[in-house]
PDB file of C-alpha atoms in Angstrom:
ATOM      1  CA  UNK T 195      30.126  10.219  25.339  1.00 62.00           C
ATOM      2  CA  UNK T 196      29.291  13.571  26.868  1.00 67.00           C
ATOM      3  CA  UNK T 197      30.184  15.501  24.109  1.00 71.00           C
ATOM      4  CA  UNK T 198      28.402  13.290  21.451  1.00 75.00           C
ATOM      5  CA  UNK T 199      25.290  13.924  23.841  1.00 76.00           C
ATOM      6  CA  UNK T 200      25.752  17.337  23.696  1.00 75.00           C
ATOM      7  CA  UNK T 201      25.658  17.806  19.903  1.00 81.00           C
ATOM      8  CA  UNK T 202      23.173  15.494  19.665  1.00 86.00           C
ATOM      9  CA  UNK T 203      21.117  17.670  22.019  1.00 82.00           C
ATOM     10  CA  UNK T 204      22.664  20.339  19.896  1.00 85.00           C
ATOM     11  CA  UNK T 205      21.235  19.331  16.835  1.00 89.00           C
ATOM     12  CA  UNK T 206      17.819  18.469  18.224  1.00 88.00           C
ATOM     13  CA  UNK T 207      17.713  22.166  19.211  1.00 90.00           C
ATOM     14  CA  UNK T 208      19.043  22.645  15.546  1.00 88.00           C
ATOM     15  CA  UNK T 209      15.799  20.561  14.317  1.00 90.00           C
ATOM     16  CA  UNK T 210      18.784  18.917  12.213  1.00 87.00           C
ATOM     17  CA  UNK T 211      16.133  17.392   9.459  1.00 90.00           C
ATOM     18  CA  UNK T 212      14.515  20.598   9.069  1.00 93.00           C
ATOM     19  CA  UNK T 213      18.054  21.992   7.039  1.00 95.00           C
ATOM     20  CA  UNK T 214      17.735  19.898   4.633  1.00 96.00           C
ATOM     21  CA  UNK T 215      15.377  22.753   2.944  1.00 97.00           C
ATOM     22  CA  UNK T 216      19.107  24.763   2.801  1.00 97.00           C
ATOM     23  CA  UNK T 217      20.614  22.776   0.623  1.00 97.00           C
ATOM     24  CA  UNK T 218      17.703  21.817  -2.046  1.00 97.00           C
ATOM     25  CA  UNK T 219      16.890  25.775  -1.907  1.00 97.00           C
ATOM     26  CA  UNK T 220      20.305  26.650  -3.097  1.00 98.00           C
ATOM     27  CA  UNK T 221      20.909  23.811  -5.708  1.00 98.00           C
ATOM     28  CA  UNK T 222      18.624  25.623  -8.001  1.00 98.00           C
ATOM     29  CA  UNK T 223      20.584  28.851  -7.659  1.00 97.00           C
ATOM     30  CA  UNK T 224      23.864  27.718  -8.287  1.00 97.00           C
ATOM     31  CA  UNK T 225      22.345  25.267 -11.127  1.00 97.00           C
ATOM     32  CA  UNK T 226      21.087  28.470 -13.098  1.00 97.00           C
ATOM     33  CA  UNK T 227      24.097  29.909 -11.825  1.00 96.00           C
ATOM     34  CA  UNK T 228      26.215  27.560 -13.864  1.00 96.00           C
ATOM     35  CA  UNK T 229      24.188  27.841 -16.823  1.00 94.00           C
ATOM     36  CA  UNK T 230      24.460  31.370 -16.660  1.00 92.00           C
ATOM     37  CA  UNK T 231      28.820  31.060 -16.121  1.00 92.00           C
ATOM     38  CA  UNK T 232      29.709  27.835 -17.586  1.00 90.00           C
ATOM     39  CA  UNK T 233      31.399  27.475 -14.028  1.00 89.00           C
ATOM     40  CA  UNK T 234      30.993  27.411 -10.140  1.00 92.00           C
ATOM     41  CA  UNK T 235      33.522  28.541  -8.139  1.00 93.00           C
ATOM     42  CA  UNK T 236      33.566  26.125  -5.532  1.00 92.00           C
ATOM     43  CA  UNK T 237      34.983  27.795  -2.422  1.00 94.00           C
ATOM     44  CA  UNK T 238      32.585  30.575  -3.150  1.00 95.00           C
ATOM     45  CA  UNK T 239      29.733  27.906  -3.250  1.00 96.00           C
ATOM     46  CA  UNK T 240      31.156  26.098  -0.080  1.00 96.00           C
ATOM     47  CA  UNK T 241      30.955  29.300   1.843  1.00 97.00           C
ATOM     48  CA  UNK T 242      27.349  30.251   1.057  1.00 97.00           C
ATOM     49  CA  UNK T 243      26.493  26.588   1.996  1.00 97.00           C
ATOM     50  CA  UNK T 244      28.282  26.951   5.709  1.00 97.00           C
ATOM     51  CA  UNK T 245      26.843  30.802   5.808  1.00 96.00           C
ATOM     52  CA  UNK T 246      23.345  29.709   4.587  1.00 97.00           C
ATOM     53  CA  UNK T 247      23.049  26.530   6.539  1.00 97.00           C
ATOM     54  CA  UNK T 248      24.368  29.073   9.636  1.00 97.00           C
ATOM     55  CA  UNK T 249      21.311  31.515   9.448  1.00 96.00           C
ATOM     56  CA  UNK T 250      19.044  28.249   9.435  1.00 96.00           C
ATOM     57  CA  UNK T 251      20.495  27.039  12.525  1.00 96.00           C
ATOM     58  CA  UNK T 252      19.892  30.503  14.252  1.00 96.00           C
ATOM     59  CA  UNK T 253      16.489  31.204  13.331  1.00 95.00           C
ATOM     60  CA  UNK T 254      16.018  27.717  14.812  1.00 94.00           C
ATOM     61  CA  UNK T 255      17.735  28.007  17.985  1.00 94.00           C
ATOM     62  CA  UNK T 256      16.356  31.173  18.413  1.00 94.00           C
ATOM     63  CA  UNK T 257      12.596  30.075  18.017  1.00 93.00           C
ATOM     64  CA  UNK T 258      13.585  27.100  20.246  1.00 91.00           C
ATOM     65  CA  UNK T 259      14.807  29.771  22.920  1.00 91.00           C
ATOM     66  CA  UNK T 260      11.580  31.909  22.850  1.00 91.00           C
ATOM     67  CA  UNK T 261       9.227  29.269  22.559  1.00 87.00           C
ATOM     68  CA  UNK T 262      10.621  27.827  25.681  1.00 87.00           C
ATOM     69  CA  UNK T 263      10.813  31.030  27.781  1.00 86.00           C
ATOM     70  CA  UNK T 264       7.109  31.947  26.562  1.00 83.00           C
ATOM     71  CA  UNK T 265       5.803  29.142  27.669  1.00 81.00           C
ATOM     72  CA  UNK T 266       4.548  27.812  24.294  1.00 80.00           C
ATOM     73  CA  UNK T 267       6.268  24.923  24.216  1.00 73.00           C
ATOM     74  CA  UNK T 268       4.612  23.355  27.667  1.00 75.00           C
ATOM     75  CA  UNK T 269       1.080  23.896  25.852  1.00 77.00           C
ATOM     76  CA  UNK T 270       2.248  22.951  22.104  1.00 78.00           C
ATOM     77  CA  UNK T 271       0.871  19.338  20.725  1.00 78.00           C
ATOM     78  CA  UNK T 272       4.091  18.761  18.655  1.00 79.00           C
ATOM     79  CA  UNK T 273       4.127  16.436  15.262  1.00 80.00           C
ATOM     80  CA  UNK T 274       6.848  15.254  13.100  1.00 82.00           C
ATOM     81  CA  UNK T 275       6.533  18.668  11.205  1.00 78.00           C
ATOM     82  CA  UNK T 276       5.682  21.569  13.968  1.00 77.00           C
ATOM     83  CA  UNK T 277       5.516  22.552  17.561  1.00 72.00           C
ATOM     84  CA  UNK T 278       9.153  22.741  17.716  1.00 74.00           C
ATOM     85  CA  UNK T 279      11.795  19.843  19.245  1.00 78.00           C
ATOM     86  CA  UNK T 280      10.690  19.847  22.267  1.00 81.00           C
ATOM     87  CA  UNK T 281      14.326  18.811  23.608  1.00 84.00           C
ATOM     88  CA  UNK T 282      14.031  22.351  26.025  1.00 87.00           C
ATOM     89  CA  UNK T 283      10.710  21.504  27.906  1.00 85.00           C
ATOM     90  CA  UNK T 284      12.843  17.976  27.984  1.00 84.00           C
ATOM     91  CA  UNK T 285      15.808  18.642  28.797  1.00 87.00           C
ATOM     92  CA  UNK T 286      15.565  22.886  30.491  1.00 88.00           C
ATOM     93  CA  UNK T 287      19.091  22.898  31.597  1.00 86.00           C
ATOM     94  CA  UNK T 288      19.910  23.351  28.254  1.00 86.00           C
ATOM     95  CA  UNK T 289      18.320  26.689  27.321  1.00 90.00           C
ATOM     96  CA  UNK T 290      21.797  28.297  27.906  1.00 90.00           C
ATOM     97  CA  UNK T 291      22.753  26.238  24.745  1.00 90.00           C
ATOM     98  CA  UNK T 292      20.149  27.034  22.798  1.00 90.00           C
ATOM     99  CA  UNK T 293      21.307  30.336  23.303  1.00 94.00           C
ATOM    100  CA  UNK T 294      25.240  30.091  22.657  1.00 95.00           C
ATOM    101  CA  UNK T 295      23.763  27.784  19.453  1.00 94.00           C
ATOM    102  CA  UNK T 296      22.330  30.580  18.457  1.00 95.00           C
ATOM    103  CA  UNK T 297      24.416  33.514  19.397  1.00 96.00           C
ATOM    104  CA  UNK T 298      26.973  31.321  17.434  1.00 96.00           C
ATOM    105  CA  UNK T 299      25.412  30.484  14.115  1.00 96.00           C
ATOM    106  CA  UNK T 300      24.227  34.126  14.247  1.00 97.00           C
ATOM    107  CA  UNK T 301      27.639  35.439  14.536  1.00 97.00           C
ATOM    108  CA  UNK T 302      29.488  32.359  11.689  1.00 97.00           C
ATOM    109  CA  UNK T 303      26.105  34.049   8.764  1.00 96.00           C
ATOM    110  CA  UNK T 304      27.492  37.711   9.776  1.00 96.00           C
ATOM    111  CA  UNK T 305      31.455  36.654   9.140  1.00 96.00           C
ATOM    112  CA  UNK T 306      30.883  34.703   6.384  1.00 96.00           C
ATOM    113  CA  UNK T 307      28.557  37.370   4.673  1.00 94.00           C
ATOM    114  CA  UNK T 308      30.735  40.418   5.323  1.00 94.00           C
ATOM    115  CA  UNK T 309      33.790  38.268   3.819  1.00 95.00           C
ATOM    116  CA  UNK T 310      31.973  37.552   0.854  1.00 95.00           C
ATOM    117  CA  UNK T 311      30.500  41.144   0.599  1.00 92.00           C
ATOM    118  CA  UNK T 312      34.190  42.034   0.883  1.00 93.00           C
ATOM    119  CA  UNK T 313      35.120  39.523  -2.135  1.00 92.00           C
ATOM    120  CA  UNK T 314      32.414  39.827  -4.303  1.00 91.00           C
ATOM    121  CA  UNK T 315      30.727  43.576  -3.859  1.00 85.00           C
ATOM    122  CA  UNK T 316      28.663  45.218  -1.780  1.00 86.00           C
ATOM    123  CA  UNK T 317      25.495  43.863  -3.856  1.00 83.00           C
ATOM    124  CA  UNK T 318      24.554  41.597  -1.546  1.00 88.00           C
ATOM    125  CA  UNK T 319      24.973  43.125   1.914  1.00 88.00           C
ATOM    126  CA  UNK T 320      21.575  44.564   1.904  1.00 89.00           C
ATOM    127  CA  UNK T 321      20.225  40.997   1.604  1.00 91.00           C
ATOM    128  CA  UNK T 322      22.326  40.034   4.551  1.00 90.00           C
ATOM    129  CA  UNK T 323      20.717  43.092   7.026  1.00 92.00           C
ATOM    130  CA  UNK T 324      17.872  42.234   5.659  1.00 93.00           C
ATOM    131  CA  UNK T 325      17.814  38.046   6.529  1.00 93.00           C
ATOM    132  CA  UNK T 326      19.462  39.221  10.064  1.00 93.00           C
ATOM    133  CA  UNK T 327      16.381  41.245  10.881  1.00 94.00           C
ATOM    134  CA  UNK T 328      14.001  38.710   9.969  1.00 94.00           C
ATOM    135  CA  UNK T 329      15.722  35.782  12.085  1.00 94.00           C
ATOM    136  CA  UNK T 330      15.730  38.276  15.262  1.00 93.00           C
ATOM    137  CA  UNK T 331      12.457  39.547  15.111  1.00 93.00           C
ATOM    138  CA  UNK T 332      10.374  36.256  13.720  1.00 89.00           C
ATOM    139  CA  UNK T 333       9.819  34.519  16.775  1.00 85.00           C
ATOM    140  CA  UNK T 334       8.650  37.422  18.421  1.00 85.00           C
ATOM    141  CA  UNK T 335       7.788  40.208  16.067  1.00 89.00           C
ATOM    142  CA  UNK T 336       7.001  38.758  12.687  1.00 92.00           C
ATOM    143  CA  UNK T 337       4.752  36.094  14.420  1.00 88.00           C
ATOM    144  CA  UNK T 338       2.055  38.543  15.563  1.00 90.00           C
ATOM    145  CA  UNK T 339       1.880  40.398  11.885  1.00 91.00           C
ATOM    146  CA  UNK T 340       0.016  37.737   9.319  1.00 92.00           C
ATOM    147  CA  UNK T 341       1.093  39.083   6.505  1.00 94.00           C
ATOM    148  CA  UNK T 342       4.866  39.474   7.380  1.00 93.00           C
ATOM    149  CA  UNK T 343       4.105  35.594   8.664  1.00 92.00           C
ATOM    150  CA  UNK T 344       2.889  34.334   5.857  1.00 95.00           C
ATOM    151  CA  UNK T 345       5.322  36.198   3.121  1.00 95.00           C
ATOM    152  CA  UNK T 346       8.769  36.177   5.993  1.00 96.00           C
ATOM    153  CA  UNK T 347      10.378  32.540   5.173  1.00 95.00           C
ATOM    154  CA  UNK T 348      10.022  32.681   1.574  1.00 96.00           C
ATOM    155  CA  UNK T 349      11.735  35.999   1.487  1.00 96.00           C
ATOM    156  CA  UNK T 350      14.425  34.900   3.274  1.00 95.00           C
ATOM    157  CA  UNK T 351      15.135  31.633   1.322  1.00 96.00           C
ATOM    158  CA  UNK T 352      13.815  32.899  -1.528  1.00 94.00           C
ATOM    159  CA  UNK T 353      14.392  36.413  -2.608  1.00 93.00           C
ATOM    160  CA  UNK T 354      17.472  36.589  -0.534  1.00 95.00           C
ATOM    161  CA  UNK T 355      19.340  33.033  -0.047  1.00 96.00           C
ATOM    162  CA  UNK T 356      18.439  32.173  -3.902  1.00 96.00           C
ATOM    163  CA  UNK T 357      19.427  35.664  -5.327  1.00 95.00           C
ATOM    164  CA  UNK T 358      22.002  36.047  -3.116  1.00 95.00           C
ATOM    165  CA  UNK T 359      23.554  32.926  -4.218  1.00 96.00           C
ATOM    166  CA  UNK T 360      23.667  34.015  -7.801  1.00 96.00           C
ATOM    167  CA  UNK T 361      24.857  37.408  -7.377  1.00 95.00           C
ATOM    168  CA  UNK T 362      27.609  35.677  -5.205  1.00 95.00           C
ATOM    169  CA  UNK T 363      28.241  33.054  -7.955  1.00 95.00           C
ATOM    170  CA  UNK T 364      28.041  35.334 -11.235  1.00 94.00           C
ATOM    171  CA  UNK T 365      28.481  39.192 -10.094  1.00 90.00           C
ATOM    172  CA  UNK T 366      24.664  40.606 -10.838  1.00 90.00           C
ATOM    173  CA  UNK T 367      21.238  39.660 -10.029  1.00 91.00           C
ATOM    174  CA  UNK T 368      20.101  37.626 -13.418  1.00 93.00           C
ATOM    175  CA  UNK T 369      16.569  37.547 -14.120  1.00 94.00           C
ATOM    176  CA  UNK T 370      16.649  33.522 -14.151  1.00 95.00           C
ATOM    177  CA  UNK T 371      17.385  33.730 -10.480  1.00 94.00           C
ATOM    178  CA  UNK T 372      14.871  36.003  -9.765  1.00 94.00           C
ATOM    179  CA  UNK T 373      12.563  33.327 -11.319  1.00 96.00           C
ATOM    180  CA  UNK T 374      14.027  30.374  -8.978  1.00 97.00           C
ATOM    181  CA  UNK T 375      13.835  32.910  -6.368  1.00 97.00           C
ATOM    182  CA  UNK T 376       9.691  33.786  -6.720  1.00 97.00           C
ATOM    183  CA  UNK T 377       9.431  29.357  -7.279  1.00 98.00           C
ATOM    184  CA  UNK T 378      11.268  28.778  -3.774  1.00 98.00           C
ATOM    185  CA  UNK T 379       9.952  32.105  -2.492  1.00 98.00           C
ATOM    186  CA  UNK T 380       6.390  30.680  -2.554  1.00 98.00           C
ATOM    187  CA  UNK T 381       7.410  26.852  -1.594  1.00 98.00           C
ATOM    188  CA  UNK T 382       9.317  28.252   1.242  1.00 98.00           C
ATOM    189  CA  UNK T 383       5.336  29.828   2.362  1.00 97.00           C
ATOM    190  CA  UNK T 384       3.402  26.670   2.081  1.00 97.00           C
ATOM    191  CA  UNK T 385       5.608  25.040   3.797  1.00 96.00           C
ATOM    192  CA  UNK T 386       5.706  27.068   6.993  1.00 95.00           C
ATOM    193  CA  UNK T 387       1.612  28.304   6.410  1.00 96.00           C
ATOM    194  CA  UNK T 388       0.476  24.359   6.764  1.00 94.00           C
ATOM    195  CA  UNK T 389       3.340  23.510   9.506  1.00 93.00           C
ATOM    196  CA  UNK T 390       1.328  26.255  11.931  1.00 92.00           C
ATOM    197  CA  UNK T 391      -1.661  24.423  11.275  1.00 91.00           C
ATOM    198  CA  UNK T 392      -1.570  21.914  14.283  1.00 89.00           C
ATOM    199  CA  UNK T 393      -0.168  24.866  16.389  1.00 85.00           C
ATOM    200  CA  UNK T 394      -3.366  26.837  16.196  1.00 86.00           C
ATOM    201  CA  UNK T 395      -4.731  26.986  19.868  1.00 84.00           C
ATOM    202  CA  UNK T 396      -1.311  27.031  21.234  1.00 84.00           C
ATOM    203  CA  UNK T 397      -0.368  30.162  19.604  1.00 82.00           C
ATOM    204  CA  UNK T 398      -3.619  32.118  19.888  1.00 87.00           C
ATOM    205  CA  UNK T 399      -2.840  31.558  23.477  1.00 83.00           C
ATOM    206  CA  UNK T 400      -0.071  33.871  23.463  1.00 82.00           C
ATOM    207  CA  UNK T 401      -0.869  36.043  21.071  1.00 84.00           C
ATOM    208  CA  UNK T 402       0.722  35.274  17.990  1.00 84.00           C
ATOM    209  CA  UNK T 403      -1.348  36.053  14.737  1.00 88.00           C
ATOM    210  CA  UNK T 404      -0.733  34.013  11.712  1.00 90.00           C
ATOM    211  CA  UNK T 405      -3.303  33.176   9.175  1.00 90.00           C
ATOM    212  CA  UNK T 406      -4.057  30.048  10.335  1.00 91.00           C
ATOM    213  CA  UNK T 407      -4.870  31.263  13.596  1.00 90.00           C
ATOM    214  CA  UNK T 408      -6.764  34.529  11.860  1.00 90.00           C
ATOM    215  CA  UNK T 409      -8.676  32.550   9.562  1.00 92.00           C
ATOM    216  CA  UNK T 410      -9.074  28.512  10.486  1.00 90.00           C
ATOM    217  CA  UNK T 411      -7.702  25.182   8.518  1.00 90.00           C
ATOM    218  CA  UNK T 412     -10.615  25.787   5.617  1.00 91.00           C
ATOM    219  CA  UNK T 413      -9.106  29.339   4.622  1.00 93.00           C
ATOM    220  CA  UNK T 414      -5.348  28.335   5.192  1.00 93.00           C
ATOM    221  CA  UNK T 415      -5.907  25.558   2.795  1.00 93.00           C
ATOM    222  CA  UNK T 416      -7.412  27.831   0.137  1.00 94.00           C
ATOM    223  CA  UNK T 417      -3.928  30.170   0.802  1.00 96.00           C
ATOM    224  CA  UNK T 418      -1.744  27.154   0.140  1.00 97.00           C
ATOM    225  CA  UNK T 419      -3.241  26.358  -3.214  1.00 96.00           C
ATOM    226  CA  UNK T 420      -2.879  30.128  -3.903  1.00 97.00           C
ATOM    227  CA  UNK T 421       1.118  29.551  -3.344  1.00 97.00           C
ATOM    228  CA  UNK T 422       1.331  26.545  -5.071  1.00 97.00           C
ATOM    229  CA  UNK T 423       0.069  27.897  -8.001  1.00 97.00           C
ATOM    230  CA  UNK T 424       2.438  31.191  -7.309  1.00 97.00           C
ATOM    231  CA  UNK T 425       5.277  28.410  -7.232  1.00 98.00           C
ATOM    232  CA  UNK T 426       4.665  26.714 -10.557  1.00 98.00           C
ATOM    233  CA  UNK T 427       3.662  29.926 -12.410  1.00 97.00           C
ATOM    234  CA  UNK T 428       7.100  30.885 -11.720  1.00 97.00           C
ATOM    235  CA  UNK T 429       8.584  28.397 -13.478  1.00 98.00           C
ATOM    236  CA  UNK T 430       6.129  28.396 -16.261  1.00 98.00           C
ATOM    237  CA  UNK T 431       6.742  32.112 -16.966  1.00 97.00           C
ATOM    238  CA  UNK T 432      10.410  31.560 -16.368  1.00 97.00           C
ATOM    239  CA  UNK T 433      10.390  29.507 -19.211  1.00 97.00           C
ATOM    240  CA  UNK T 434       7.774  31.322 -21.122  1.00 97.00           C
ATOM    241  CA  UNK T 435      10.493  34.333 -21.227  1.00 96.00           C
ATOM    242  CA  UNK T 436      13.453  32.389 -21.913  1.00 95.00           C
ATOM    243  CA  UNK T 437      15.037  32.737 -18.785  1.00 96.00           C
ATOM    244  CA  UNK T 438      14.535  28.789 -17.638  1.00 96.00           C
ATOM    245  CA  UNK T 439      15.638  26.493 -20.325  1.00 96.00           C
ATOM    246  CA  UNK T 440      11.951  24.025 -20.518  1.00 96.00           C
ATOM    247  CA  UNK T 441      13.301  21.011 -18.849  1.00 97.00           C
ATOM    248  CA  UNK T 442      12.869  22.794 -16.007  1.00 97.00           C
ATOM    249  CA  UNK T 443       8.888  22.042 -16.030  1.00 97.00           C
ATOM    250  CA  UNK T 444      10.267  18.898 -14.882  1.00 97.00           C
ATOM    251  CA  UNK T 445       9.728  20.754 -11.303  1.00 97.00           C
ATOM    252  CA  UNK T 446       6.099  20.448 -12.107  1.00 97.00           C
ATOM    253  CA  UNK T 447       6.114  17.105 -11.637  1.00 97.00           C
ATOM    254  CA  UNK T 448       4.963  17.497  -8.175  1.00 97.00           C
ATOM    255  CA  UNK T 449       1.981  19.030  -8.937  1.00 96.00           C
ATOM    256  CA  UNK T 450       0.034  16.134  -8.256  1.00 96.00           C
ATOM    257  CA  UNK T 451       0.795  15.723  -5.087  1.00 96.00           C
ATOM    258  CA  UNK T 452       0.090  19.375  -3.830  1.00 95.00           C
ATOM    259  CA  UNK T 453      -3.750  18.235  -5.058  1.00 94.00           C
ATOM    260  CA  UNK T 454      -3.247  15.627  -2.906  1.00 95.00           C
ATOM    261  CA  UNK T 455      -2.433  17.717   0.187  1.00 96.00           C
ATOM    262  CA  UNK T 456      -5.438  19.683  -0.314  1.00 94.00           C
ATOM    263  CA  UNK T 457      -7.990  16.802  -0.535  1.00 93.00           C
ATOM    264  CA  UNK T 458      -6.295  15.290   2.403  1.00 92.00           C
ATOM    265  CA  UNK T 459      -6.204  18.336   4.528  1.00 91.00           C
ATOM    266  CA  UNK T 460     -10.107  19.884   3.758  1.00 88.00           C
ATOM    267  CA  UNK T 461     -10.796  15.950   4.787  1.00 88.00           C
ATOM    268  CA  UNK T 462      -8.965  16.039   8.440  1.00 84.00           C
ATOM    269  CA  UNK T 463     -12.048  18.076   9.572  1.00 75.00           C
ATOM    270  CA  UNK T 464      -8.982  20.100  11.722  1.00 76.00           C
ATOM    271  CA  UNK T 465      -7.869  17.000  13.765  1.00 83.00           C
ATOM    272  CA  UNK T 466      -3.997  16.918  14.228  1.00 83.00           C
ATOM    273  CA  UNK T 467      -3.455  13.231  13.764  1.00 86.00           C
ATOM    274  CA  UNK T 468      -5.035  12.888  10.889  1.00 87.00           C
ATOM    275  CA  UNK T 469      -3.064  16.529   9.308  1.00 88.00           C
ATOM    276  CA  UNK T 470       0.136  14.466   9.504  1.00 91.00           C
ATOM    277  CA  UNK T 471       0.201  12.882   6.682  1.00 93.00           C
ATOM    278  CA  UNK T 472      -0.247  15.634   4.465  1.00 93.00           C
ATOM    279  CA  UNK T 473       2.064  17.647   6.384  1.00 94.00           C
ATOM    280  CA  UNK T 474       4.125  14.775   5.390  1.00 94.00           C
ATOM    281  CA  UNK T 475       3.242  14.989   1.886  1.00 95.00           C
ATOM    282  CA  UNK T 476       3.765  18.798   2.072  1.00 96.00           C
ATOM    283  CA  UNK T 477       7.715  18.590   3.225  1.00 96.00           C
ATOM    284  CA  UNK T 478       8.240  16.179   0.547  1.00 97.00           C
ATOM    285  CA  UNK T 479       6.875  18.945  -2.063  1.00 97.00           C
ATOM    286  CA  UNK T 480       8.746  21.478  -0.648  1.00 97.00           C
ATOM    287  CA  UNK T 481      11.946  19.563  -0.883  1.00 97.00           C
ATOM    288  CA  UNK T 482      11.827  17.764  -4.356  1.00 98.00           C
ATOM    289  CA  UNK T 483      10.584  20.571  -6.183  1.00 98.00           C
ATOM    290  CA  UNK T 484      13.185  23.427  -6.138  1.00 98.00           C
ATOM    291  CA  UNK T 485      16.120  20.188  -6.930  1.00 98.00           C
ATOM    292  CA  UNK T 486      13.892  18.907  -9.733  1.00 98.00           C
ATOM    293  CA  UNK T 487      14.103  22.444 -10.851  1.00 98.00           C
ATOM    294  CA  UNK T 488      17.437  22.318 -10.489  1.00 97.00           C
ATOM    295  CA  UNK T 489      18.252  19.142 -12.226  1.00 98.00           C
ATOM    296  CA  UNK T 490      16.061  20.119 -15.032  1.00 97.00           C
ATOM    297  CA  UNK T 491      17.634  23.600 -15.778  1.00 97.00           C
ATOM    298  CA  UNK T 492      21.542  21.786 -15.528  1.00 96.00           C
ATOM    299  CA  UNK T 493      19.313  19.284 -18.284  1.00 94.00           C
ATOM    300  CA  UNK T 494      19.078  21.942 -20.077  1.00 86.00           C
TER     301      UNK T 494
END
């Protein structure tokens, strides 16, 4: 019983439904990947899931850490889709395990990305240093610069899971990833641009600097469309180029419902409540877009 409590606390601190963005990020890259091979090698792929899925947890734990020990969390009104867990302000006695969790998952993403440097080349170990430096310093660094804010996530699952994954899985950097890289790279943004919407007063308050709290609900919206429409280009000019067979403008499909999220959210007037919804509607996007990309480029 106590250890069953203690990974459930464990994956609280984890914000376990939040990794579900690992997985649909990568089954796009090792989709093209397979059109690009004819083949996946499957221990290969299983060890970018465990190393991927291991740099998620961290930057989670970490955030859960510093939030904690800054105070944030006591003043954060959490939803569904921001303001952390909140298992820590519950539950302080275990902020050591937040900690270990992350010290741990940390440590698993820097083994299982110097092994498969080691297998595959050196291609991809600047992408590694590069994902480690943005899961130390977000929470405390990144946080306080808006651009780095705004553009941070989507690099990391972007430009370097998704590209990373296909260099792993076929030896180079292929243009088609690069154009499921710039799709997810800009999901990745709107995703994490409307989740700091209801956190606006609570971050001011100690000093972080995001574009939400820089600019207000009105403007953040108007962003949002702007990566939407970065999102979708990509796969339109993927397939413009003939580096996405077209069934993958099956990912478009969700188009609609980004409209949706913009109505609803210039309607909420800034009241938390009634942004849940669309932040809702928003996670949804994020998630079924980059695996109907993926199904439609294995259609093709």
């Amino acid at each position: 019983m106590l250890i069953a409590r203690r990974f459930q606390a464990m994956l609280a601190i984890a914000r376990g439904p939040f990794l579900l963005l690992t997985p649909a990020v990568l089954f796009p890259a090792a989709a093209v990947s397979f059109q690009l091979t004819g083949g996946l090698p499957l221990d290969l792929l299983l060890l970018i899931v465990v190393g991927a899925l291991a740099a998620h947890v961290a930057v989670n734990a970490l955030n859960e850490y510093q939030d904690f020990k800054s105070g944030l969390d006591n003043t954060t009104r959490r939803t569904p889709f921001s303001g952390g867990s909140g298992t820590l302000p519950d539950r302080p006695a275990l902020l050591g395990t937040a900690l270990w969790l992350f010290i741990g998952a940390f440590l698993l993403m820097v083994l299982i990305g110097a092994y498969l440097s080691w297998r595959v080349g050196p291609g991809i170990l600047s992408l590694g240093l590069l994902g480690g430096l943005i899961i130390v310093a977000y929470t405390r660094l990144i946080n306080r610069m808006p651009m780095a804010c705004l553009v941070s996530p989507g690099v990391g699952f972007g430009l370097l899971m998704v590209n990373g994954t296909v260099y792993v899985l076929t030896g180079d950097f292929f243009a088609a990833g690069q154009s499921v890289g710039w799709a997810v790279f800009f999901l990745v943004n709107a995703l994490l641009l409307l989740n700091q919407l209801p956190d606006i007063d609570a971050d001011r308050a100690v000093g972080r600097r995001h574009f939400p709290v820089l600019l207000g609900v009105v403007a953040s919206v108007r962003i949002y469309r702007l990566l939407l429409l970065g999102a979708y280009g990509s796969v339109v000019i993927g397939v413009v180029l003939g580096l996405l067979p077209w069934p993958a403008l099956l990912a478009l499909a969700t188009l609609p419902l980004g409209l949706m999220i913009t109505l609803d959210l210039l309607g909420s007037s800034g009241d938390i409540p009634a942004m849940v919804p669309a932040l809702g509607k928003n996670v949804l996007l994020v998630l079924s877009t980059p695996v109907l990309l993926g199904i439609g480029i294995l259609l093709g």
